[in-house]
Short mmCIF file of C-alpha atoms in Angstrom, two decimals:
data_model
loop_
_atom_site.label_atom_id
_atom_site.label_comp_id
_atom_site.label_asym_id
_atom_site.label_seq_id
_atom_site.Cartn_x
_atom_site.Cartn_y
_atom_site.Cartn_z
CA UNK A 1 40.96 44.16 22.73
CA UNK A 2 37.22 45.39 23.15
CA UNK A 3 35.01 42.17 22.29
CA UNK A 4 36.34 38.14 22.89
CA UNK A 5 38.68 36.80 19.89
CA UNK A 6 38.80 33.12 19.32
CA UNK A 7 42.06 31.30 17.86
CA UNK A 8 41.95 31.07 14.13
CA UNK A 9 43.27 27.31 14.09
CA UNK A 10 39.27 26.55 15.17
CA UNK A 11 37.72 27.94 12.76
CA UNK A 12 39.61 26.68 9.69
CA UNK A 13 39.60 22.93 11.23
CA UNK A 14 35.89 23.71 11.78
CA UNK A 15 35.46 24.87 8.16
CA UNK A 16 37.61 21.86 6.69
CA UNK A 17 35.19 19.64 8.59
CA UNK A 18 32.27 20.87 7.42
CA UNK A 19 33.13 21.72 4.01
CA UNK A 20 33.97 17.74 3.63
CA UNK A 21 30.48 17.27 5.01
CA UNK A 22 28.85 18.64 2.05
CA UNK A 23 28.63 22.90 3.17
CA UNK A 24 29.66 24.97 0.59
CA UNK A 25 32.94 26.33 1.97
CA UNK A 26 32.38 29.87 -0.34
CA UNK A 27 28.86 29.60 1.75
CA UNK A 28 30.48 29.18 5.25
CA UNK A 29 32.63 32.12 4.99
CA UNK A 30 30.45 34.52 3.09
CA UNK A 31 28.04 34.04 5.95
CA UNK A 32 30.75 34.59 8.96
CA UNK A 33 32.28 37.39 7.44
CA UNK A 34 35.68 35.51 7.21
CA UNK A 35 38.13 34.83 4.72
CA UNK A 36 40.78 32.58 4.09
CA UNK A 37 43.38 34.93 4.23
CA UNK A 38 42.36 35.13 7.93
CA UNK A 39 42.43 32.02 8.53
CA UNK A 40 45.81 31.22 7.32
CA UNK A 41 47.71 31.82 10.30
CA UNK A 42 46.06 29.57 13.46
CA UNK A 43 47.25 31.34 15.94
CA UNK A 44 45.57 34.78 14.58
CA UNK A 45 43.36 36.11 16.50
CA UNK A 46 39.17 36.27 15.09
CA UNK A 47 36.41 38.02 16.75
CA UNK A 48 33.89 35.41 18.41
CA UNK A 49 30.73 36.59 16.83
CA UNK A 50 32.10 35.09 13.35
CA UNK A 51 32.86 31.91 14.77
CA UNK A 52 29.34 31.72 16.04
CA UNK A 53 28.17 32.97 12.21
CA UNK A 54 30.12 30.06 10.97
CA UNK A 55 28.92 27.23 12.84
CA UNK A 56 25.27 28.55 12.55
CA UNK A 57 26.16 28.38 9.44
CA UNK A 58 27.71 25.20 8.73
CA UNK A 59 24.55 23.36 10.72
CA UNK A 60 22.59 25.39 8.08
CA UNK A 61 24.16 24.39 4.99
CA UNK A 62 24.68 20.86 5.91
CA UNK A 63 21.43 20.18 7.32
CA UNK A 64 22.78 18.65 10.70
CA UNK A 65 22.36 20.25 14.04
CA UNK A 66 24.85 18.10 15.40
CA UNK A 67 27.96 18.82 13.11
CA UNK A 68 29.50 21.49 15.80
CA UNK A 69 29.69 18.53 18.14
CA UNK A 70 30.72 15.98 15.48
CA UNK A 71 33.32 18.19 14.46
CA UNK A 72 34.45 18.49 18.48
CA UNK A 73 34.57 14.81 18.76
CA UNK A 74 36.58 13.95 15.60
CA UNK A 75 39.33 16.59 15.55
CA UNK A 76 42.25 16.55 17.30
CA UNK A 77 43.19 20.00 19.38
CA UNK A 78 46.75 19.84 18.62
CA UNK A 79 45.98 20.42 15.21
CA UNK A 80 44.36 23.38 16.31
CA UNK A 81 45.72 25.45 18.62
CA UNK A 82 49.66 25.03 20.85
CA UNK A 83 47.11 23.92 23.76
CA UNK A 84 46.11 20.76 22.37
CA UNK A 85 49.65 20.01 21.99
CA UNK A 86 50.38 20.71 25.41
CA UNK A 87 47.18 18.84 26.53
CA UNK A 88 47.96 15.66 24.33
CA UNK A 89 51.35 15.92 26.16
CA UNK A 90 50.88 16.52 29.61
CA UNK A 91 52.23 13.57 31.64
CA UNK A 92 48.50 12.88 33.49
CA UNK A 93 45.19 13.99 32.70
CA UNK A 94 45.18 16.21 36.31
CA UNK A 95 48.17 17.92 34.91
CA UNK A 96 47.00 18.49 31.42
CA UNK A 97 43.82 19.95 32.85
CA UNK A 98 46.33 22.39 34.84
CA UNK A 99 47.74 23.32 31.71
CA UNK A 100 44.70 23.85 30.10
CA UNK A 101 43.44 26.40 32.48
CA UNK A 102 46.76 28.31 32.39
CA UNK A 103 46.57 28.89 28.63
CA UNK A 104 42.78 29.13 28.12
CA UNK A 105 42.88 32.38 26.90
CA UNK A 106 44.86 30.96 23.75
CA UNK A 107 41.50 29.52 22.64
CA UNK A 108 38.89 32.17 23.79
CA UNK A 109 40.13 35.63 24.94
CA UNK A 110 38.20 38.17 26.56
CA UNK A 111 35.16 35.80 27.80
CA UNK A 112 36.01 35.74 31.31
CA UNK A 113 38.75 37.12 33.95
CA UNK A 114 41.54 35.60 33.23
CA UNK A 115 42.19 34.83 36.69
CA UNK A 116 39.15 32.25 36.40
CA UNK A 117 39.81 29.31 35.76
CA UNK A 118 37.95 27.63 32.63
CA UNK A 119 37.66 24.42 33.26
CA UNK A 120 36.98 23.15 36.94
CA UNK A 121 37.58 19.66 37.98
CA UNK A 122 35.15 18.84 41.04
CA UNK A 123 35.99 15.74 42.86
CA UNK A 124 33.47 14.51 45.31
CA UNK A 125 31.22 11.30 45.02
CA UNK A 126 31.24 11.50 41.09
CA UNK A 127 34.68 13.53 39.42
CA UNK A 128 33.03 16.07 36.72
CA UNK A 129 34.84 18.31 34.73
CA UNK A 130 32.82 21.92 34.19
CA UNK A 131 33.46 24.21 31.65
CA UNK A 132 32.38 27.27 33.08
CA UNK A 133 32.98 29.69 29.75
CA UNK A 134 30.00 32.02 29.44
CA UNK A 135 28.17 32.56 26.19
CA UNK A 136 25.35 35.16 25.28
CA UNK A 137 22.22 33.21 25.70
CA UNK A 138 21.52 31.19 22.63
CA UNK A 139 24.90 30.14 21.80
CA UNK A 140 25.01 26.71 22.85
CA UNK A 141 26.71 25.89 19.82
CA UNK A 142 29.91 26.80 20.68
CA UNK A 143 29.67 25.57 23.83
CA UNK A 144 28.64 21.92 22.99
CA UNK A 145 31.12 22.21 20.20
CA UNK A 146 34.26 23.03 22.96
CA UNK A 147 32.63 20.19 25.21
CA UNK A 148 32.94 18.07 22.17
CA UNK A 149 36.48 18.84 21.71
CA UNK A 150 37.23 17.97 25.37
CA UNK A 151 35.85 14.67 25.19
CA UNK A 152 37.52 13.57 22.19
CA UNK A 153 40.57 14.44 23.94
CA UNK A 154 40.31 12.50 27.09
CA UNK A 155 39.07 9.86 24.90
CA UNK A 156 41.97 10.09 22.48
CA UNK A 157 44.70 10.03 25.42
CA UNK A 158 43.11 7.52 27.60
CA UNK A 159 42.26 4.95 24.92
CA UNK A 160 42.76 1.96 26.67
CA UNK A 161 40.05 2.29 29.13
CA UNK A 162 36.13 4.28 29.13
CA UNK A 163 37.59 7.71 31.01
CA UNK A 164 34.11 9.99 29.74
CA UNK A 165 31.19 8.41 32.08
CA UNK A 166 27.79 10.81 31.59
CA UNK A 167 27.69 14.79 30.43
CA UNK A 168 25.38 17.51 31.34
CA UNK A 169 24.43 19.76 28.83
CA UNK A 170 22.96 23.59 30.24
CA UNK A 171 20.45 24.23 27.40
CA UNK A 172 16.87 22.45 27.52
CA UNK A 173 16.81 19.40 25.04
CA UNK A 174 16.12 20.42 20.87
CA UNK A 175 13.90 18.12 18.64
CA UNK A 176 17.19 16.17 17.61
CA UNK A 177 18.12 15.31 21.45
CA UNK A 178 18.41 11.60 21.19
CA UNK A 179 21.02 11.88 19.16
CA UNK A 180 23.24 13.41 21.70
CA UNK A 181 23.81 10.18 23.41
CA UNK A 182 23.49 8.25 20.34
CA UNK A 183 26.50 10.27 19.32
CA UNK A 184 28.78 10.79 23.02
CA UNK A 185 27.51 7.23 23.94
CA UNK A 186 27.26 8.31 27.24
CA UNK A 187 23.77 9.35 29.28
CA UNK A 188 23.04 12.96 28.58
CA UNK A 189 21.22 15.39 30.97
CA UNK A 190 19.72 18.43 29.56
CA UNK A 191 18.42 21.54 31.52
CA UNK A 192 21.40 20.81 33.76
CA UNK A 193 22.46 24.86 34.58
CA UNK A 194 26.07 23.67 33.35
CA UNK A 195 27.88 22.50 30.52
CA UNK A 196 30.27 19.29 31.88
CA UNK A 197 31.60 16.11 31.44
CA UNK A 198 31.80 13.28 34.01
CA UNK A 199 35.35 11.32 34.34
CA UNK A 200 36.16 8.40 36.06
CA UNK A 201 38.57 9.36 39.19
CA UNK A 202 40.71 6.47 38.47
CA UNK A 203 41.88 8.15 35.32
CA UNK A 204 43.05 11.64 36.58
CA UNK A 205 46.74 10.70 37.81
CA UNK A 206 47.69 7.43 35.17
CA UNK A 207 50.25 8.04 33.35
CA UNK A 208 49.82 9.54 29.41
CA UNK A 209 50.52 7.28 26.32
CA UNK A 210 51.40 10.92 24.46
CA UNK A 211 53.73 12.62 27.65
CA UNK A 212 56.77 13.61 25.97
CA UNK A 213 58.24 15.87 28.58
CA UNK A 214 60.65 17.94 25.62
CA UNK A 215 57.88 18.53 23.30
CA UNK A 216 55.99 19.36 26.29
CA UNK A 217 58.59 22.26 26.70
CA UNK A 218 58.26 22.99 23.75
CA UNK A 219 54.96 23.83 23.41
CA UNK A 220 54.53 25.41 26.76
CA UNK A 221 57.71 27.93 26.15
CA UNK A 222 56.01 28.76 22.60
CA UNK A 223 52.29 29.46 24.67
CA UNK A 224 54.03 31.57 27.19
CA UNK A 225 55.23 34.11 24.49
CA UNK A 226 51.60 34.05 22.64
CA UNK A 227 50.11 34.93 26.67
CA UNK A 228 52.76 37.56 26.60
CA UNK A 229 51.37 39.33 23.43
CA UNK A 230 47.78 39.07 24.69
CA UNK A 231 48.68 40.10 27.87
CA UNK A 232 49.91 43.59 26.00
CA UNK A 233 46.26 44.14 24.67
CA UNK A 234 44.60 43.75 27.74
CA UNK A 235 42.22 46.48 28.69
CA UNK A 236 39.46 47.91 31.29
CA UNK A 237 36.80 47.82 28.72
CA UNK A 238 37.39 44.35 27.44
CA UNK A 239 36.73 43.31 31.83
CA UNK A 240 34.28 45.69 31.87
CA UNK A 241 32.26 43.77 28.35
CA UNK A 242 33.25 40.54 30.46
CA UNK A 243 31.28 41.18 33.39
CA UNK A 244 28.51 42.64 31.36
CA UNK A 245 27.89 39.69 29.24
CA UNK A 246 26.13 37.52 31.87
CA UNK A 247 23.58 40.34 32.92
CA UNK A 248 23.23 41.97 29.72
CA UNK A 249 19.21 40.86 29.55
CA UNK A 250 18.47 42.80 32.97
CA UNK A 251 18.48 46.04 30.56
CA UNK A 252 19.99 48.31 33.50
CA UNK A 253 23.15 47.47 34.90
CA UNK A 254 24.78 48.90 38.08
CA UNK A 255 28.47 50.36 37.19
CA UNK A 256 28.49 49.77 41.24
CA UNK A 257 28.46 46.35 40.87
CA UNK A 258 30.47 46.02 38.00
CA UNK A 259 33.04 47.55 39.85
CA UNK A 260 32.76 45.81 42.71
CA UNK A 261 33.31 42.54 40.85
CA UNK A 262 35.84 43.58 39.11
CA UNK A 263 37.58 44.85 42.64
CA UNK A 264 37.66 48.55 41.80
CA UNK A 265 35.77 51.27 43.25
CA UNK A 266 33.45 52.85 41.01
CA UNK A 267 35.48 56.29 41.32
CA UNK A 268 38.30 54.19 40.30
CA UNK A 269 36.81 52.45 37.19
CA UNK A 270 35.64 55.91 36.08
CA UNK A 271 38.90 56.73 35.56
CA UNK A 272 40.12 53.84 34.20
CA UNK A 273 37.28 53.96 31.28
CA UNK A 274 38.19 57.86 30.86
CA UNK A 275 41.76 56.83 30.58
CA UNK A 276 40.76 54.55 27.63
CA UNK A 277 38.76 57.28 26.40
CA UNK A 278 35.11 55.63 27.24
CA UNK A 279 32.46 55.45 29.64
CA UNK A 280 30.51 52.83 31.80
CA UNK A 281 27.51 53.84 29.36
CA UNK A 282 29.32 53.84 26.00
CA UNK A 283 30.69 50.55 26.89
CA UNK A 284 27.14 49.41 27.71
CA UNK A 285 25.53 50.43 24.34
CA UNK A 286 28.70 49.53 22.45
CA UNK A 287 28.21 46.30 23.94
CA UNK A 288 24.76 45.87 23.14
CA UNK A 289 24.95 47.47 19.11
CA UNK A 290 27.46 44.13 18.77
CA UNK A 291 25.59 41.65 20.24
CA UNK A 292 22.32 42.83 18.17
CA UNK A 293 24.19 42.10 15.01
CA UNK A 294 25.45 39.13 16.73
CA UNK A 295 21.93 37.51 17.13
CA UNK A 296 20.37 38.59 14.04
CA UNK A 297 23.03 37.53 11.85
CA UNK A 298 23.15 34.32 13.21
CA UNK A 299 19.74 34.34 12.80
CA UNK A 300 18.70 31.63 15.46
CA UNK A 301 16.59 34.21 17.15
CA UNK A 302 14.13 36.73 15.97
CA UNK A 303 13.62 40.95 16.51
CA UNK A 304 11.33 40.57 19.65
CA UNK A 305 13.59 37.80 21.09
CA UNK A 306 16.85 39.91 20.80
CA UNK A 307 15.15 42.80 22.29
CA UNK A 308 14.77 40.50 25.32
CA UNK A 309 17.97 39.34 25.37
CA UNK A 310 19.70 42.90 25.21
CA UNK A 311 17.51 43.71 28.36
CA UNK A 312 15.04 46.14 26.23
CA UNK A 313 11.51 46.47 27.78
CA UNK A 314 9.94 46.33 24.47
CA UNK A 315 10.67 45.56 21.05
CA UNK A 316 10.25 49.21 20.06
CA UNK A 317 12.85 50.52 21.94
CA UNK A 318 15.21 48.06 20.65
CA UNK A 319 14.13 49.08 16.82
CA UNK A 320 14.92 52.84 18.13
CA UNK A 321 18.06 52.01 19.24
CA UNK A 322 19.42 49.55 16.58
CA UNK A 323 18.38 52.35 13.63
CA UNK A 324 20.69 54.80 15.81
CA UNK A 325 23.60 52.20 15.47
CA UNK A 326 22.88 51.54 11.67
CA UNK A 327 20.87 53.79 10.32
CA UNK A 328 18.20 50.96 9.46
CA UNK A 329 15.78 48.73 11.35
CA UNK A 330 17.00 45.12 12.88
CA UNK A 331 14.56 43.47 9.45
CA UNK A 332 16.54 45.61 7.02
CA UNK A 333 19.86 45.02 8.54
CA UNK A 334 18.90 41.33 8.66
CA UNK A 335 17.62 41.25 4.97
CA UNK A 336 21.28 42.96 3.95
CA UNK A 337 23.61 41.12 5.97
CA UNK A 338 22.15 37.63 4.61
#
């Protein structure tokens, strides 16, 4: 695996959603690169940057920024993805947010060690949960969309009293911010460096309306075998992409450090990428070639902003480079993908 998949089960209940919100569902796909034929099975794995096409997309289409966090707040997760079932059924919410760290990787694989937990529950004077999955700048999308999802759970499972008390949203606030709290009915902070929800303490260990300890099983013994087969595709290169994901706007980036983070020497991780028949570099420009089409076929940022983003000093080198990958400049590539 060489870029982060997503579980398939998202993106049709994503699609469904939108498409009965007025987007043309022939639009949707056409624009993510998707079909329905991959999105038959939900437990198929799809790369990332098509999810992101699809909800830039749908908020196109249907005219409403906030439909990626509607769509989190009014669908279910165990219609999704074996994790919302095991979330739904976990006998406390402390438990279920165990559970949902063990099997993150179900939902989004390849965005972060998987020895990292995804969601962190930090209990102090206030009890926030923090999802701490990194996206490429200008993503929030996704983000607020997953955040959406995890409220609707913890609202859906703890019905009988308020569990969600305030969220904190990382990216500064767009022209349609009031309706954030219009729509989570909950005070929102923007520009808050994190993307989390605040719970109330009281809630964490009270027993679940949904536990059913043999379903429970059930689930959990059918996500164990789906770990097990992405376990078997795990490579250097896809930790490698990981780690340079969050620094991939400082242009150069140290293989030194890399390594070091990932607890290898860099002698070591030389061989490792040689092994998989790459190098630090290739992996770097690989890296960077995907995340250019990324951006500019989501089209939420422009040329000159990308160029930034991929940590090129100026625009021109980026134009170089991307007519290297494709054979054509980012504006031709743009005008042809849409």
């Amino acid at each position: 695996m060489s870029e982060p998949t997503m579980a398939a089960g998202f993106a049709q209940a994503f699609l469904d959603f939108a498409a009965a919100r007025g987007a043309s569902r022939a639009a949707m796909l056409r624009a993510s690169g998707l079909t329905e034929a991959e999105l038959a099975d939900p437990e198929a794995r799809l790369p990332r940057r098509d999810w992101h096409r699809l909800l830039g997309a749908a908020v196109d289409l249907t005219g409403d920024p906030l439909i990626v966090l509607r769509s989190g707040l009014g669908t279910r997760a165990e219609t999704m993805s074996v994790v919302g079932g095991i979330l739904a059924r976990a006998p406390t919410l402390r438990e279920g947010l165990r559970q949902l760290n063990r099997y993150a990787r179900l939902i989004v694989d390849g965005a972060r060690p998987a020895s990292d937990p995804r969601h962190a529950l930090i209990e102090g004077r206030e009890t926030w949960i923090e999802d701490r999955l990194p996206l490429p700048d200008g993503f929030h999308l996704a983000a607020e969309g997953a955040l959406g999802q995890l409220i609707g759970e913890l609202r859906a499972t703890t019905s009988d009293r308020p569990v969600v008390l305030a969220v904190d949203l990382a990216f500064p606030p767009p022209a349609h911010a009031a309706g954030y709290a219009d729509l989570l009915r909950v005070p929102v902070r923007f520009d808050a460096g994190r993307m989390a929800v605040r719970v109330d303490p009281d809630c964490l260990d009270l027993p679940r309306p949904e536990a059913a300890a043999y379903v429970f099983g059930l689930f959990t013994g059918h996500a164990d075998t789906l770990m097990a087969k992405l376990a078997a595709r795990d490579t250097v290169r896809a930790a490698v992409e990981t780690r340079m994901l969050a620094d991939l706007h400082q242009g150069s980036l140290s293989m030194d450090a890399v390594a070091r983070d990932l607890g290898l020497g860099r002698q070591t991780l030389y061989r490792r990428l040689k092994d998989e028949g790459t190098t630090f570099a290739q992996v770097h420009d690989d890296l960077r070639r995907r995340m250019a089409m990324e951006y500019l076929g989501a089209r939420r940022v422009s040329v000159g902003e990308t160029a930034y983003l991929l940590g090129f000093s100026e625009a021109s080198a980026f134009v170089r480079a991307f007519k290297r990958w494709t054979g054509v400049s980012p504006t031709a590539w743009r005008a042809g993908a849409g």
